[in-house]
Coordinates of C-alpha atoms and ligand atoms in Angstrom, one line a residue:
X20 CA 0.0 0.0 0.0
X21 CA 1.0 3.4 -0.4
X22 CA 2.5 5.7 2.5
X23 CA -0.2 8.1 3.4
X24 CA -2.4 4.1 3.7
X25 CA 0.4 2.9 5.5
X26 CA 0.8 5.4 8.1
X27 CA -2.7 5.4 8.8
X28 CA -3.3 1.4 9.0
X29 CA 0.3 -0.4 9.6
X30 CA 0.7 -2.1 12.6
X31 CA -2.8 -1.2 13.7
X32 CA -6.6 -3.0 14.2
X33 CA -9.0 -3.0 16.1
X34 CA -8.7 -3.7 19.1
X35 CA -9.9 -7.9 19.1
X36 CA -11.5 -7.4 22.4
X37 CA -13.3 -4.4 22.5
X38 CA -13.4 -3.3 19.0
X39 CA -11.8 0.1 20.0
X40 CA -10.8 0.9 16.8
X41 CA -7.3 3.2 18.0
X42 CA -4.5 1.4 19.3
X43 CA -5.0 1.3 23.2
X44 CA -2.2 2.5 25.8
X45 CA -1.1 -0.6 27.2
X46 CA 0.5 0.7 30.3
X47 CA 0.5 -3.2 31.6
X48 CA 4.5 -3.9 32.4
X49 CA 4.2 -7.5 32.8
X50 CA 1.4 -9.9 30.9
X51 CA -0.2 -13.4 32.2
X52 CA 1.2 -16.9 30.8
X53 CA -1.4 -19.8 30.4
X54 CA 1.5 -22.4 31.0
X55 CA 5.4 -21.4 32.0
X56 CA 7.0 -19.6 28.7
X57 CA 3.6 -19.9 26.9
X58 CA 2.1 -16.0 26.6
X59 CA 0.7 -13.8 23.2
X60 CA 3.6 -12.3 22.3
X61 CA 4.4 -10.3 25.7
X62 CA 6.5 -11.1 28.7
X63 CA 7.3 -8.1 30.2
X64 CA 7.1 -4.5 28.4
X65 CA 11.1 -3.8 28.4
X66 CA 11.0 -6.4 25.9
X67 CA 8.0 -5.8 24.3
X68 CA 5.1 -4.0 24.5
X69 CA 1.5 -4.1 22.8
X70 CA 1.5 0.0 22.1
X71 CA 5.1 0.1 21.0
X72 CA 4.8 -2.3 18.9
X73 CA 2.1 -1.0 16.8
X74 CA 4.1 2.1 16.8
X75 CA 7.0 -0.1 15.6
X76 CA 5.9 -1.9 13.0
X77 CA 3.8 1.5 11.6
X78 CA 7.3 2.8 11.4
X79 CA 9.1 0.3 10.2
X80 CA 6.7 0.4 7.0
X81 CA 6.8 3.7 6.0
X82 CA 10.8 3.5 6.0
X83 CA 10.2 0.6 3.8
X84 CA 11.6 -2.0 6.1
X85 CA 10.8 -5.1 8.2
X86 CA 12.1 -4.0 11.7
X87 CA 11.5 -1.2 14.3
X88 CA 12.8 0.1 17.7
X89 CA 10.6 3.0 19.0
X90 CA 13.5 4.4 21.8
X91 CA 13.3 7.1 24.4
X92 CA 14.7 9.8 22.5
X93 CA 16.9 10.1 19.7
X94 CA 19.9 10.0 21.6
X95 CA 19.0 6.7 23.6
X96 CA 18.5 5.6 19.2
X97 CA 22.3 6.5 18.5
X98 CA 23.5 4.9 22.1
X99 CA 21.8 1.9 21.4
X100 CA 23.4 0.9 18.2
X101 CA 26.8 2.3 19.2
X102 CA 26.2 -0.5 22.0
X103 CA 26.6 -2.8 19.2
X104 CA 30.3 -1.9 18.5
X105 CA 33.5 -2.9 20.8
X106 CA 36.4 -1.5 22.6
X107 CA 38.8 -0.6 19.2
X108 CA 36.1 -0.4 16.2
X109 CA 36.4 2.2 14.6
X110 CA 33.8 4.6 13.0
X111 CA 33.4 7.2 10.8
X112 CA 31.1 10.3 11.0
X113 CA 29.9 13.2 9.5
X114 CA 31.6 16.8 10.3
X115 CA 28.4 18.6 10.7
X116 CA 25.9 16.1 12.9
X117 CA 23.8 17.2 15.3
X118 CA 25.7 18.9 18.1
X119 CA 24.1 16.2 21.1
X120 CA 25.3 13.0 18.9
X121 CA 29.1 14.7 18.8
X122 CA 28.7 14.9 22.4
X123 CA 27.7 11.6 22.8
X124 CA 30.5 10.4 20.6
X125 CA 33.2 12.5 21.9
X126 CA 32.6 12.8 25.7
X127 CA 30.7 9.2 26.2
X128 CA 31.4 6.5 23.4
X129 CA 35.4 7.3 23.4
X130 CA 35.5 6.3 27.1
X131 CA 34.2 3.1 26.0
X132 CA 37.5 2.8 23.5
X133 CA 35.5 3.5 20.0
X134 CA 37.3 5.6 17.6
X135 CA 35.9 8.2 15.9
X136 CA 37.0 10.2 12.1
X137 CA 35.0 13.3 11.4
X138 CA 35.0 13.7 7.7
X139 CA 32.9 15.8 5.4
X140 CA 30.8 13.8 4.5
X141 CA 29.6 15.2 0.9
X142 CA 32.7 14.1 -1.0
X143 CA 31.1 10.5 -0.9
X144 CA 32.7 7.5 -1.2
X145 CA 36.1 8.9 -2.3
X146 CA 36.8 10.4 1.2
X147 CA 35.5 7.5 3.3
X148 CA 38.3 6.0 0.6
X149 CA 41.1 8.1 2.4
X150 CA 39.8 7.2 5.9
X151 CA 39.3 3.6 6.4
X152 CA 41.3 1.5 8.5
X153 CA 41.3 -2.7 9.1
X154 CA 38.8 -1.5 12.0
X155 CA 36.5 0.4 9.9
X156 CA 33.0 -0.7 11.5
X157 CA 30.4 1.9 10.6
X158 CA 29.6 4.7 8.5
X159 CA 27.5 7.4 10.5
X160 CA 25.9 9.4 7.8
X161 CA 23.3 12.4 8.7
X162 CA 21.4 13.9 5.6
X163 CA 20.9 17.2 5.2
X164 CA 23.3 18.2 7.7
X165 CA 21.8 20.9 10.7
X166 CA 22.0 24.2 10.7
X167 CA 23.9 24.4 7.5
X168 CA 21.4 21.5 5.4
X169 CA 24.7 19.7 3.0
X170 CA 23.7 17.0 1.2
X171 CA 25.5 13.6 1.1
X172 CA 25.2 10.9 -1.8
X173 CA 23.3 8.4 0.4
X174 CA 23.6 5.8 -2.5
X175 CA 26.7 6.3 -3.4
X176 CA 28.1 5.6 0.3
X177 CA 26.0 2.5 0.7
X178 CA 27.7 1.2 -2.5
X179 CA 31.1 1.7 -0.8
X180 CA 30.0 0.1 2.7
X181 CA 28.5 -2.8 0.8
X182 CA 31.8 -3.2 -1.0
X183 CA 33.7 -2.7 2.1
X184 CA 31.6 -4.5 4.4
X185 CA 31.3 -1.6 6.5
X186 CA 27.6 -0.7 8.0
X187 CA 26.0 2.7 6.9
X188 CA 23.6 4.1 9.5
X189 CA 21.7 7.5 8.7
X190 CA 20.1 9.5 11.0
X191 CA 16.7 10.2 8.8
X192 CA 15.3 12.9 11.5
X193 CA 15.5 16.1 9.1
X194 CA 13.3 14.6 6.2
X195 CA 10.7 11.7 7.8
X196 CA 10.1 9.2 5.7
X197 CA 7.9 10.6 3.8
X198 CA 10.8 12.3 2.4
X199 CA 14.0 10.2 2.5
X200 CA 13.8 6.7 2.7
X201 CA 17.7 5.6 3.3
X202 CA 17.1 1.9 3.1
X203 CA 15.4 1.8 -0.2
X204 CA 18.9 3.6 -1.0
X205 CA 21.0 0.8 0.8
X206 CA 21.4 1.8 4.4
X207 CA 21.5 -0.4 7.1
X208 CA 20.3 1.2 9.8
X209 CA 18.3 4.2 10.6
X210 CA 17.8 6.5 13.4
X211 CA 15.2 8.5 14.0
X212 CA 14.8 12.1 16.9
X213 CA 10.9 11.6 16.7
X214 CA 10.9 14.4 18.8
X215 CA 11.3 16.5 15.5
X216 CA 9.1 15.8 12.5
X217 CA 7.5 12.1 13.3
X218 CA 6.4 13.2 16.8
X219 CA 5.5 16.9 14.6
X220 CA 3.7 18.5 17.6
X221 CA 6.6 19.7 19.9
X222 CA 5.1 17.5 22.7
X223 CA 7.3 14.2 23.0
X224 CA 11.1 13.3 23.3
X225 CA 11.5 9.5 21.4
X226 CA 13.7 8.3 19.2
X227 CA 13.2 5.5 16.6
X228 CA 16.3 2.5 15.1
X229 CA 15.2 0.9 12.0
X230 CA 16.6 -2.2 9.8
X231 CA 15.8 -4.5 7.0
X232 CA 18.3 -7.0 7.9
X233 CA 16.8 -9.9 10.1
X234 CA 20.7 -10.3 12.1
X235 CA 21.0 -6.5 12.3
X236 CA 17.8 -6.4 14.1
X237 CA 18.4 -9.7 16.4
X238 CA 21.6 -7.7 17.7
X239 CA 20.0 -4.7 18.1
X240 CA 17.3 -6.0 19.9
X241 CA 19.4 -7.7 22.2
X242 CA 20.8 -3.8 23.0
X243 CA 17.4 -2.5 23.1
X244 CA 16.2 -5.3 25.4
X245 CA 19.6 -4.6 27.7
X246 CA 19.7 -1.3 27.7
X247 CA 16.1 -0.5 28.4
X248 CA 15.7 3.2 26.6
X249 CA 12.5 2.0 25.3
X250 CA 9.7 4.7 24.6
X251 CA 6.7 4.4 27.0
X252 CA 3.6 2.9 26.0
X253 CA 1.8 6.9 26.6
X254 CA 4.9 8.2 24.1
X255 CA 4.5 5.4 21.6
X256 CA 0.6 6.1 21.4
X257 CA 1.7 9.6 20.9
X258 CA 3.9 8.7 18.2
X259 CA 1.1 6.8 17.1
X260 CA -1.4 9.2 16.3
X261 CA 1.2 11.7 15.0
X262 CA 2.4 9.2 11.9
X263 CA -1.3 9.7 11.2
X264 CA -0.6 12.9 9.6
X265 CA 2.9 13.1 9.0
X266 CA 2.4 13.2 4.9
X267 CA 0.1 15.8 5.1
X268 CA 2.0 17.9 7.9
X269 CA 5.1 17.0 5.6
X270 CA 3.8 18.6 2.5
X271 CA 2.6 21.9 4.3
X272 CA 6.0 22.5 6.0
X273 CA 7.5 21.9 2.3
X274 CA 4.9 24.4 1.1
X275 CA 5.7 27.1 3.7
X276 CA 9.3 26.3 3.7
X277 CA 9.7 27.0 -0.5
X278 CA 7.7 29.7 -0.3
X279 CA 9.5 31.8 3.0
X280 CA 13.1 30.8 1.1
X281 CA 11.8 32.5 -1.7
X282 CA 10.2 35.2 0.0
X283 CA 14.1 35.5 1.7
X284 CA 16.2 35.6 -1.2
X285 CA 14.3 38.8 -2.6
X286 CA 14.8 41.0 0.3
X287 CA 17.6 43.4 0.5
X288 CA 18.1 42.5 4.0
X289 CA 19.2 38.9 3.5
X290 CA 22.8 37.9 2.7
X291 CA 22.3 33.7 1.8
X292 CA 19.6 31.6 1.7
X293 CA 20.0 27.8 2.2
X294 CA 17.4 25.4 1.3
X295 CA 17.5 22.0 -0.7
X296 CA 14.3 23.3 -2.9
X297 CA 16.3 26.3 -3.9
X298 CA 18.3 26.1 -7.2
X299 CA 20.7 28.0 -5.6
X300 CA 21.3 25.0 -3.3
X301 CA 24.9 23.6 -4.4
X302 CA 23.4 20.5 -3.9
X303 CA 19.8 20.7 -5.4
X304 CA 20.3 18.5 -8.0
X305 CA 21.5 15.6 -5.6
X306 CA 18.4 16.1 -3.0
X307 CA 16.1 15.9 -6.1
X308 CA 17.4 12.9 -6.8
X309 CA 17.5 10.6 -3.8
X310 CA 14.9 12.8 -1.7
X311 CA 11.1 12.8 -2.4
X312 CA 10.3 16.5 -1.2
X313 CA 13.0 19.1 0.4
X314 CA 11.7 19.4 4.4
X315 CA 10.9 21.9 6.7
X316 CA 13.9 23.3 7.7
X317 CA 16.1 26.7 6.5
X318 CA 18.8 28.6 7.1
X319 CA 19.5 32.2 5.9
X320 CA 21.8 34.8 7.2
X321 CA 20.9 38.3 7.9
X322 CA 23.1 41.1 6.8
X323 CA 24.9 43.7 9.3
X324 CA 26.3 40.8 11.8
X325 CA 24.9 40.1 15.1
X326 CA 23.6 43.1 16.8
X327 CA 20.9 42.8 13.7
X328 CA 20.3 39.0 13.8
X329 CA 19.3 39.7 17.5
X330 CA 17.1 42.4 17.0
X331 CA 15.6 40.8 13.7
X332 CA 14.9 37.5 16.1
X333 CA 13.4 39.9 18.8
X334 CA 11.0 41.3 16.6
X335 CA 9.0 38.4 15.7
X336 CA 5.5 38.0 16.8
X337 CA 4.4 34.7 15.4
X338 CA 8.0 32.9 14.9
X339 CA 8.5 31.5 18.3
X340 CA 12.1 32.0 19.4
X341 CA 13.2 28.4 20.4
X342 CA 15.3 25.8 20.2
X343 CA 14.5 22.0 18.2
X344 CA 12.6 21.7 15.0
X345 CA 9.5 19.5 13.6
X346 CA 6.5 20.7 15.0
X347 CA 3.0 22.1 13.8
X348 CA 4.4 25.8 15.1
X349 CA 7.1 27.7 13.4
X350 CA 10.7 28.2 15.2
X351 CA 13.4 30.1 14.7
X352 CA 16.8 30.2 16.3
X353 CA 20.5 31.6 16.1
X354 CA 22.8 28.8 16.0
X355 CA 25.5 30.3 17.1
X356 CA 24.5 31.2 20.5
X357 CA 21.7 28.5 21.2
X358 CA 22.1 25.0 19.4
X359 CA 25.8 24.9 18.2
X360 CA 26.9 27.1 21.3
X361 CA 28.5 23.4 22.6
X362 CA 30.5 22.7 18.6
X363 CA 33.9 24.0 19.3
X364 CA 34.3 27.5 17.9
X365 CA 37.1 27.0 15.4
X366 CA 34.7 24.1 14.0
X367 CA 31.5 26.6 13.8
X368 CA 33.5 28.9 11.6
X369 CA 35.2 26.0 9.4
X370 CA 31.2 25.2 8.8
X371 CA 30.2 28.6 8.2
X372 CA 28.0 29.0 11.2
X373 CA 28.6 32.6 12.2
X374 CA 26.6 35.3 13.9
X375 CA 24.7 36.2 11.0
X376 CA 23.3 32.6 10.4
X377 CA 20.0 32.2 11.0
X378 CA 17.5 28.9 11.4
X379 CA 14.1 28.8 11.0
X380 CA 11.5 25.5 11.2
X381 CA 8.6 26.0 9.3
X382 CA 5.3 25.4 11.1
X383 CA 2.1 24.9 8.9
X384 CA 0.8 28.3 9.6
X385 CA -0.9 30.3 7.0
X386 CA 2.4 31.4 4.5
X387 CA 0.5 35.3 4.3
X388 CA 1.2 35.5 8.5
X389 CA 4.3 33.7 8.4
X390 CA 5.8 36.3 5.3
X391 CA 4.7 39.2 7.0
X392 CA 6.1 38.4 10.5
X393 CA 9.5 38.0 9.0
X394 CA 9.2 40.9 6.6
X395 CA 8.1 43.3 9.4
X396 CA 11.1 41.9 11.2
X397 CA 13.4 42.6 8.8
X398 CA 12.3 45.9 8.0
Ligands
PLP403 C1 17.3 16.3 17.9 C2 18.1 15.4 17.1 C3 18.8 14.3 17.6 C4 18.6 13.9 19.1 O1 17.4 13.5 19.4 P1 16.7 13.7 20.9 O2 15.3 13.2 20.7 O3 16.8 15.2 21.2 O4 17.5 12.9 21.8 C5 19.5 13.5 16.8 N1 19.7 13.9 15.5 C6 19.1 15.0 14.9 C7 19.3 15.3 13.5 C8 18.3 15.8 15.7 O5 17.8 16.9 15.2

């Protein structure tokens, strides 16, 4: 079935003893067994869990695969499958990831004896060529990049891990599904922040690991089960009900998104305008090509430096001045001094995030309130 069907019905029916036709919230944590080790499918809700697993399987349809992990948040996602690695594997990442994930890997997974190459990411498979060792393990790929949105050749790096027996995992949480399917392009694994657009309503932390492979998922489930950052059964109803919608959220953020880039690259005020839709993009040709829509997410930069990105950010009335991305409600932020303030400062400028640079998540407002805010703004 197609997507908008799929993330409506997978995973999901009625309810066999009630006929309650939504998924309930089974907040149950352990479940009866007629005979020792005989049960429906549930032990104990660490392991597995009625909710969850709707949620699961709903999400591992839409990115067009067999198996699903619906985690905590997006960060208990990328612990989990670093779990799967040992002391001396080696890994290498993206330059630009999202600032909690170098944390993570820097100031957490080291200490467990991983090692880590930060490489850009867009050159494809011909840099990954210049950095692999006999411990290579994993490839961790995120696509488009935050604040600055650079585009990587998701195929073209599967190609090399497949040749090199390496694992490619991409974090998916900028475009959804509905926009970027990574294992249809031969990824391993994805990850998911369903804080952002999945969740879509500013209202839940989760996160969300997703395979095709039948021994990926056996391992990853033993880490899952170990671990414990499993979502709740309250935040995987919530996730639920928000993959409902998600195509149609999806395509109104695009909407809004295209049209306030445009709106930006007219006005006298503005210095650089960066979104995947734009032709101006140095990378529009490659996001046409493996992405199915270009997201919610821009980044601009305002001219006359920082004592006019501040007062341009102060004067909004319906932008709400905030940090994360993905809901319903439009936000805007300043890198610099709120979500890359922890990205060493040498790095910032090497990525071109400066005081000027700007990031905005488009809600699914009405685009006429959305263009006038910012134009009276930057007036
Ligand atoms: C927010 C985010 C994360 C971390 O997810 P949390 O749900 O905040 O733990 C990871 N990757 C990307 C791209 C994100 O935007």
């Amino acid at each position: 079935m197609k997507f908008s069907t799929q993330a409506i019905h997978a995973g999901q029916k009625p309810d066999p003893s009630t006929g309650a036709i939504m998924t309930p919230i089974h907040l149950s944590s352990t479940f009866v067994q007629s005979s020792p080790g005989v049960h429906q499918g549930y032990e104990y809700s660490r392991t597995a869990n009625p909710t969850r697993k709707a949620y699961e399987t709903c999400l591992a349809s839409l990115e067009a695969c067999r198996f699903g992990h619906a985690m905590a948040s997006g960060c208990a996602a990328t612990t989990t499958v670093m779990s799967m690695f040992e002391q001396g594997d080696h890994i290498i990442a993206g330059d630009d990831m999202y600032g909690g994930t170098l944390r993570l890997f820097e100031k957490i997974i080291k200490k467990w004896g991983l090692v880590f190459t930060y490489v850009d990411m867009t050159l494809g498979a011909e840099e990954l060529e210049k950095h692999i060792t006999p411990k290579t393990k994993l490839v961790w790929l995120e696509t488009p990049t935050n604040p600055m949105l650079k585009i990587s050749p998701i195929k073209d790096i599967a190609d090399w891990c497949k040749s090199k027996k390496v694992l490619l995992s991409v974090d998916n949480t900028f475009m959804s599904p509905y926009f970027q399917r990574p294992i249809e392009l031969g990824a391993d694994i994805v990850v998911h922040s369903t804080t952002k657009f999945v969740g879509g309503h500013s209202d839940m932390v989760g996160g969300a690991i997703l395979t095709d492979s039948p021994e990926l998922n056996e391992a990853l489930h033993f880490s899952v089960n170990s671990i414990g950052a499993i979502a709740s059964p309250f935040d995987s109803f919530m996730g639920l009900r928000s993959l409902k919608t998600l195509s149609l959220r999806m395509e109104a953020h695009q909407k809004n998104a295209l049209s306030i880039s445009k709106f930006l690259e007219g006005h006298k005020n503005v210095d650089q305008v960066i979104y995947p839709g734009l032709e101006s993009h140095p990378q529009h040709a490659l996001a046409k090509k493996q992405m199915h829509g270009f997201g919610g997410v821009l980044s601009f930069k305002v001219k006359g430096g920082l004592d006019k990105a501040r007062s341009f950010l102060e004067n909004l009335k319906v932008f709400a001045l905030a940090e994360s991305l993905g809901g319903v409600e439009s936000l805007i932020e300043h890198p610099g001094i709120m979500t890359h303030a922890s990205v060493p400062e040498a790095q910032r400028a090497a990525l071109g995030i400066d005081d000027s640079l700007i990031r905005i998540s488009v809600g699914i407002e009405d685009i006429e309130d959305l263009t006038k805010d910012i134009e009276q703004a930057l007036n």
